[in-house]
XYZ file of N, CA and C in Angstrom:
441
model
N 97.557 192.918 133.571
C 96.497 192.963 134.561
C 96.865 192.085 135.743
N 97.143 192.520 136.865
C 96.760 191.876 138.057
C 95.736 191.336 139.405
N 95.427 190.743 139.420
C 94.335 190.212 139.976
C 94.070 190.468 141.510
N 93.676 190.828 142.034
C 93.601 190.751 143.799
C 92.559 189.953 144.188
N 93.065 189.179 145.041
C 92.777 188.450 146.201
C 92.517 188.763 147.509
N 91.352 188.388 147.783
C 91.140 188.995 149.262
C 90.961 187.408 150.211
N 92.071 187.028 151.571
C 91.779 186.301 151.924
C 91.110 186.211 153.265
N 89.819 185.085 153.583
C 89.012 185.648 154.344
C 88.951 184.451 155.289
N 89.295 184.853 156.749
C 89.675 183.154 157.537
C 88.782 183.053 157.793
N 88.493 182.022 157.583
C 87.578 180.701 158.339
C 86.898 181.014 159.552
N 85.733 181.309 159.480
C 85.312 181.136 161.161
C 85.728 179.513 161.927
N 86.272 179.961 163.290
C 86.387 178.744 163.808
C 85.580 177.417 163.713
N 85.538 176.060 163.746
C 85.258 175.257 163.356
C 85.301 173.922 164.502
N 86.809 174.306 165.268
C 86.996 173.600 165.732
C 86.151 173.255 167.604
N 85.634 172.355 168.094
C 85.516 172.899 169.530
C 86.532 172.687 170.459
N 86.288 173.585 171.641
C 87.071 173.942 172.712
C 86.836 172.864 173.388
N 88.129 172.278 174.025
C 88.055 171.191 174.654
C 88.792 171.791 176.058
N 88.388 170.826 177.445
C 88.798 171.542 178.354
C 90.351 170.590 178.072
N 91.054 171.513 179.391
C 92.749 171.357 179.122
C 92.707 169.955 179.084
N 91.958 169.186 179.885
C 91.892 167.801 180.671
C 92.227 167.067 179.550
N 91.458 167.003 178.293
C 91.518 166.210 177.140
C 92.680 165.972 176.262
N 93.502 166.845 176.793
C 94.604 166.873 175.932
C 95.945 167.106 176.985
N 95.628 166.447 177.710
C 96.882 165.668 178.940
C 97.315 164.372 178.798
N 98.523 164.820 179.513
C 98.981 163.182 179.691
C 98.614 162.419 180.674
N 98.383 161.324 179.545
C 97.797 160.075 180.763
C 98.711 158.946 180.627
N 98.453 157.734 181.413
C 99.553 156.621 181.197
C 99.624 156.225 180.346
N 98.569 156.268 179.272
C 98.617 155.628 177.560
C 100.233 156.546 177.481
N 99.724 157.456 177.133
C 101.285 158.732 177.071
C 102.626 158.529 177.364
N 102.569 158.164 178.862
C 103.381 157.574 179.860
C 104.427 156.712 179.427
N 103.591 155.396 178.895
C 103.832 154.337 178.975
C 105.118 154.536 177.187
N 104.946 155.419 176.429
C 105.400 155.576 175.227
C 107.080 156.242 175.496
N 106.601 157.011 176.348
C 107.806 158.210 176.124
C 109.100 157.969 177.039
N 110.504 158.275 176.297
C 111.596 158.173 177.021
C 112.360 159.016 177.345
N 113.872 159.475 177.908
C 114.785 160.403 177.195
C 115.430 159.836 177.068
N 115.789 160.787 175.876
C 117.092 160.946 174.727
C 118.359 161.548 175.103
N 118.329 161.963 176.541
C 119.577 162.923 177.220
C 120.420 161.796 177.039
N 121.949 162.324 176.136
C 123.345 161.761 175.998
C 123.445 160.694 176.944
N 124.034 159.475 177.155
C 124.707 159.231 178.301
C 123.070 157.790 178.611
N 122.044 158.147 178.279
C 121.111 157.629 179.045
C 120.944 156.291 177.933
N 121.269 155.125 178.040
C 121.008 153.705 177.353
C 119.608 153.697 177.091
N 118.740 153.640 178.264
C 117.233 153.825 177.584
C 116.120 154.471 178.069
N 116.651 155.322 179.065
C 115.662 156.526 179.834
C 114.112 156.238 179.535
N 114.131 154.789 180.104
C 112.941 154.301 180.305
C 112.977 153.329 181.801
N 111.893 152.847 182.789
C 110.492 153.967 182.655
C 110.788 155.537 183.206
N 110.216 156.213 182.808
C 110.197 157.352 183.497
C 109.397 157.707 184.753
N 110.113 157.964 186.013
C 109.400 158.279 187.084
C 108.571 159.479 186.842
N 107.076 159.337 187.150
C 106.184 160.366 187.419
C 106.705 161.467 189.031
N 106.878 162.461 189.073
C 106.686 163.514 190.152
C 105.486 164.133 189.929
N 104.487 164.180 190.550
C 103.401 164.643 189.993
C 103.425 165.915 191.449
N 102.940 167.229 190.644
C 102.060 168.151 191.575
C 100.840 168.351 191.480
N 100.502 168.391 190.146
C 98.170 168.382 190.296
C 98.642 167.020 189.364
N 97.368 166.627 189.822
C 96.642 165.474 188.770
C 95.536 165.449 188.837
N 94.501 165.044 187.890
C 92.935 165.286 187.747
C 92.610 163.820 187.059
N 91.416 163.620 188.086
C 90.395 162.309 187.649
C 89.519 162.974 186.572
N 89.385 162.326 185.345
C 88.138 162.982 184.898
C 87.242 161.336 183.618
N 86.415 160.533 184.177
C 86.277 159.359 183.822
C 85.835 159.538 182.037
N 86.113 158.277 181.511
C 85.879 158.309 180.286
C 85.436 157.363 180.053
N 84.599 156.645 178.801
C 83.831 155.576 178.440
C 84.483 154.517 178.261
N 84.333 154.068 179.419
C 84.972 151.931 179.234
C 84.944 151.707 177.942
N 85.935 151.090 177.562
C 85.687 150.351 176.355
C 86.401 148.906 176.520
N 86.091 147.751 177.200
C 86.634 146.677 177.581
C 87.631 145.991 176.370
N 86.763 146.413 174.969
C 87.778 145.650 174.088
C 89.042 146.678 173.365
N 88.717 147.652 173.942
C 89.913 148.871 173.371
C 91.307 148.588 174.730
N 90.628 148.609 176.034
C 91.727 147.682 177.080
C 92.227 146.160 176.516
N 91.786 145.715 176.264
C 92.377 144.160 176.060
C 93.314 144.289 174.820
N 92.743 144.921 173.994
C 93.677 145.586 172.639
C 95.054 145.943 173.232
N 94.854 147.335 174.394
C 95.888 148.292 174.599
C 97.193 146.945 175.786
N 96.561 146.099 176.440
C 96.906 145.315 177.414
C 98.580 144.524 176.788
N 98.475 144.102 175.682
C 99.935 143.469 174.737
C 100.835 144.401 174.556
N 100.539 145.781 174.437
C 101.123 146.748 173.703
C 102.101 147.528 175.021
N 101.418 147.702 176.090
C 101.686 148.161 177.090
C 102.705 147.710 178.051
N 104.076 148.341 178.213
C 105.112 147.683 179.166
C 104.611 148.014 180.959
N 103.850 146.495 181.147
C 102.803 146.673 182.293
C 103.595 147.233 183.325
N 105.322 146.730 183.776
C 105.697 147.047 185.157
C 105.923 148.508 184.569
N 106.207 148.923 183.750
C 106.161 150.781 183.833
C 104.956 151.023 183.941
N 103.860 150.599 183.473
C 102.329 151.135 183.768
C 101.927 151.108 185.439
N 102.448 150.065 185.926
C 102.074 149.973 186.848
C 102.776 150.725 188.167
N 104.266 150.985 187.867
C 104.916 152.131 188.315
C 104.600 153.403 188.305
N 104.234 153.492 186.947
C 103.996 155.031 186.846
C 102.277 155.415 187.755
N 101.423 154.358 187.646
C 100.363 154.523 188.350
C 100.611 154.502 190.010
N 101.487 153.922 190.092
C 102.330 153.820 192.021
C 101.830 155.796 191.928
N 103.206 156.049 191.278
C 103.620 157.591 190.978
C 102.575 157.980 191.465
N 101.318 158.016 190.845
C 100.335 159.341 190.718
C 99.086 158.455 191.753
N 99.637 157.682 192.816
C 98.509 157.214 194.069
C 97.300 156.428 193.865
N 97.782 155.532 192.220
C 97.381 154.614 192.423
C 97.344 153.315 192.573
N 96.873 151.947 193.332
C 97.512 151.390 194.018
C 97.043 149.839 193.782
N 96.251 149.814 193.465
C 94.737 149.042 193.162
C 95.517 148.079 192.384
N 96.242 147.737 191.184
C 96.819 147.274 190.317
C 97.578 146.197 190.950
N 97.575 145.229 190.428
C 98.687 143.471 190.793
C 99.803 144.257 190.104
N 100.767 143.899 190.649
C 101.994 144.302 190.042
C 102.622 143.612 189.024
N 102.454 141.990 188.600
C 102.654 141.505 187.717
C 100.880 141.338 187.085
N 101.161 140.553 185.856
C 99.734 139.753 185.000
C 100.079 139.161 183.918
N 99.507 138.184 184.233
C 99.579 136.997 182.505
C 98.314 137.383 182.023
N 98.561 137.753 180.537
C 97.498 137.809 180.255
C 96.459 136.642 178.946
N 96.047 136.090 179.761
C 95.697 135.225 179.398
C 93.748 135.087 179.402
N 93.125 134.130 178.661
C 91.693 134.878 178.605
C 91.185 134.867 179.995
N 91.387 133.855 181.170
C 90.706 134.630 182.515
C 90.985 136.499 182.359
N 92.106 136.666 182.466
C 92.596 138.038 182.936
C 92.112 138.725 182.184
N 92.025 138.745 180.658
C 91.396 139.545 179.610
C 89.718 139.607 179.622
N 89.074 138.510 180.452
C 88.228 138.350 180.730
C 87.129 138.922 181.929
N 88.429 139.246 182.873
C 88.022 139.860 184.017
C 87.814 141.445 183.649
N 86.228 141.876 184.088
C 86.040 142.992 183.689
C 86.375 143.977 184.775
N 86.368 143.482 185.973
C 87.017 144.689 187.021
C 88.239 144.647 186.774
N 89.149 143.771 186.406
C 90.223 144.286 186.163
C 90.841 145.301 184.723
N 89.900 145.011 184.046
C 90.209 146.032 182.737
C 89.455 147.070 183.586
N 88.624 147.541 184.286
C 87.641 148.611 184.399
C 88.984 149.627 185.245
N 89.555 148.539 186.115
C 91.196 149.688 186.921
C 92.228 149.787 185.885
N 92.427 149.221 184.906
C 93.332 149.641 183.987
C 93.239 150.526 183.265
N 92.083 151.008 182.818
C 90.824 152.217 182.148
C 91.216 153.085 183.101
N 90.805 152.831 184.321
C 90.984 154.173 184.780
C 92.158 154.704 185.081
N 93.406 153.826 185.048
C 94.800 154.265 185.389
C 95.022 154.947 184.205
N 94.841 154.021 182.705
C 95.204 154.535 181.724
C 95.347 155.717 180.933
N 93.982 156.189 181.318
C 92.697 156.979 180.443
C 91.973 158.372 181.213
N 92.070 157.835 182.571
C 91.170 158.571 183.515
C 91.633 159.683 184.325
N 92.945 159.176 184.682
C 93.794 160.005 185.413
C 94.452 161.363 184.802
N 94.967 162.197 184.837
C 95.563 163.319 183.560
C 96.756 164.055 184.815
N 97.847 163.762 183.998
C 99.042 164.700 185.204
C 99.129 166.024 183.998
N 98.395 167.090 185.100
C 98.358 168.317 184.928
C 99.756 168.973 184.941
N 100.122 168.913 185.871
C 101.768 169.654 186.195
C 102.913 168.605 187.317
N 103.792 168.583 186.936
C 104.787 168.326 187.536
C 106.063 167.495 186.871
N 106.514 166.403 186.456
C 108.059 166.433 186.550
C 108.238 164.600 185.925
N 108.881 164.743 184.876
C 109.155 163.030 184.709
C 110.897 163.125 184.276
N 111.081 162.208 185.682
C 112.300 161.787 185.258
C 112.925 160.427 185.318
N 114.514 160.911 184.369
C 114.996 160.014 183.819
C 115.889 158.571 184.726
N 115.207 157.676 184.825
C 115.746 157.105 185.525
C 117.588 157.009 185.885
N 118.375 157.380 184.127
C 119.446 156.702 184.583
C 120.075 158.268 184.607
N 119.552 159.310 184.308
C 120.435 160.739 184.287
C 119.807 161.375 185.703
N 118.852 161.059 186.318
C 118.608 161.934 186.678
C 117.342 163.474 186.129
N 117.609 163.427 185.117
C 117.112 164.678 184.294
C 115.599 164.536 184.369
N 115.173 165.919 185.100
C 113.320 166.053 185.216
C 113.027 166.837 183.722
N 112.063 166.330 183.181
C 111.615 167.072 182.356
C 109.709 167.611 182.386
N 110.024 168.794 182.852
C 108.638 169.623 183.222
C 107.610 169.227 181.867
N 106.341 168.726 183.081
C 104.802 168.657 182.477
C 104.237 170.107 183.226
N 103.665 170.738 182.100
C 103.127 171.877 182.267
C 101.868 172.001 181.571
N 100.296 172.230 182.248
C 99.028 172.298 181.872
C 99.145 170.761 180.795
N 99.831 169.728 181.291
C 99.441 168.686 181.112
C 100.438 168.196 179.677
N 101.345 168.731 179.272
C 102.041 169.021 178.331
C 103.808 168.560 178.659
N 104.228 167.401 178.290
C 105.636 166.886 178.704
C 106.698 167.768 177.689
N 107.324 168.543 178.451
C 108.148 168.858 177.321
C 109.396 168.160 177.580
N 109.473 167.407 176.403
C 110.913 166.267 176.476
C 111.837 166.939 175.474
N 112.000 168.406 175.153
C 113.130 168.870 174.601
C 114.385 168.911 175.224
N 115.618 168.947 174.724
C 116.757 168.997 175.347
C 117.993 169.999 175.419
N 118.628 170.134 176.573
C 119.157 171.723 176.283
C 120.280 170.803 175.361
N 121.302 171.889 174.926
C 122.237 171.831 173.414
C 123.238 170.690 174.081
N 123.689 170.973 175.670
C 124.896 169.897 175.873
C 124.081 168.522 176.398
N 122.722 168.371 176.517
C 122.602 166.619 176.715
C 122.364 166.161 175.082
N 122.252 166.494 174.045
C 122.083 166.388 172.736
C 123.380 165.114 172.449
């Protein structure tokens, strides 16, 4: 005797989020390198941006002060140059004034978090090599000869 099975999918479950939510932002930014042959540490990566979209999100002052240690600030603060914004000290100690100062976490939020590069281009500082952001999506794959 064999048994049959009938399999029956799932009504969706999940919700639709607009593209915005699932872009790269400088949290993103601030992580990613290339791996193209030849490149010592294809870090920071220059932003080329063609769209970028503001879209604000809920302060969270102690989720910034958290993210603030973790974060290699002169690439954060480069990559925010990149995408026109300007607002940012270029160095910071962070120390409890600074962690303390809430306008200044409130511009780091929004560089971080707020901003979303929709389309355009991050490249590698020491190759040269752009690697296309598309609907907000870095693709850092590599063709077979930078491997």
């Amino acid at each position: 005797d064999s048994a049959t099975f009938i399999y029956k999918k799932p009504k969706a479950s999940f919700k639709q989020f607009k593209a915005s939510h699932n872009t790269m932002r400088l949290i993103t930014h601030n992580m990613l390198c290339s791996n193209v042959k030849g490149a010592a540490t294809g870090y920071p990566l220059q932003i080329l941006p063609e769209r970028v979209e503001t879209q604000e999100s809920e302060f969270s002052a102690e989720f910034i002060r958290n993210m603030l240690p973790k974060l290699e600030y002169s690439a954060f603060v480069g990559a925010a140059r990149d995408i026109g914004i300007t607002d940012l000290p270029p160095t910071v100690e962070l120390d409890d004034e600074t962690l303390a100062d809430e306008a200044f976490l409130m511009k780091v939020h929004h560089a971080l978090l707020d901003v979303h590069v929709l389309d355009g281009g991050l490249q590698c500082p020491e190759t040269g090599r752009v690697f296309p952001v598309k609907d907000g999506i870095p693709n850092m794959l590599l063709h077979e000869d930078e491997v």
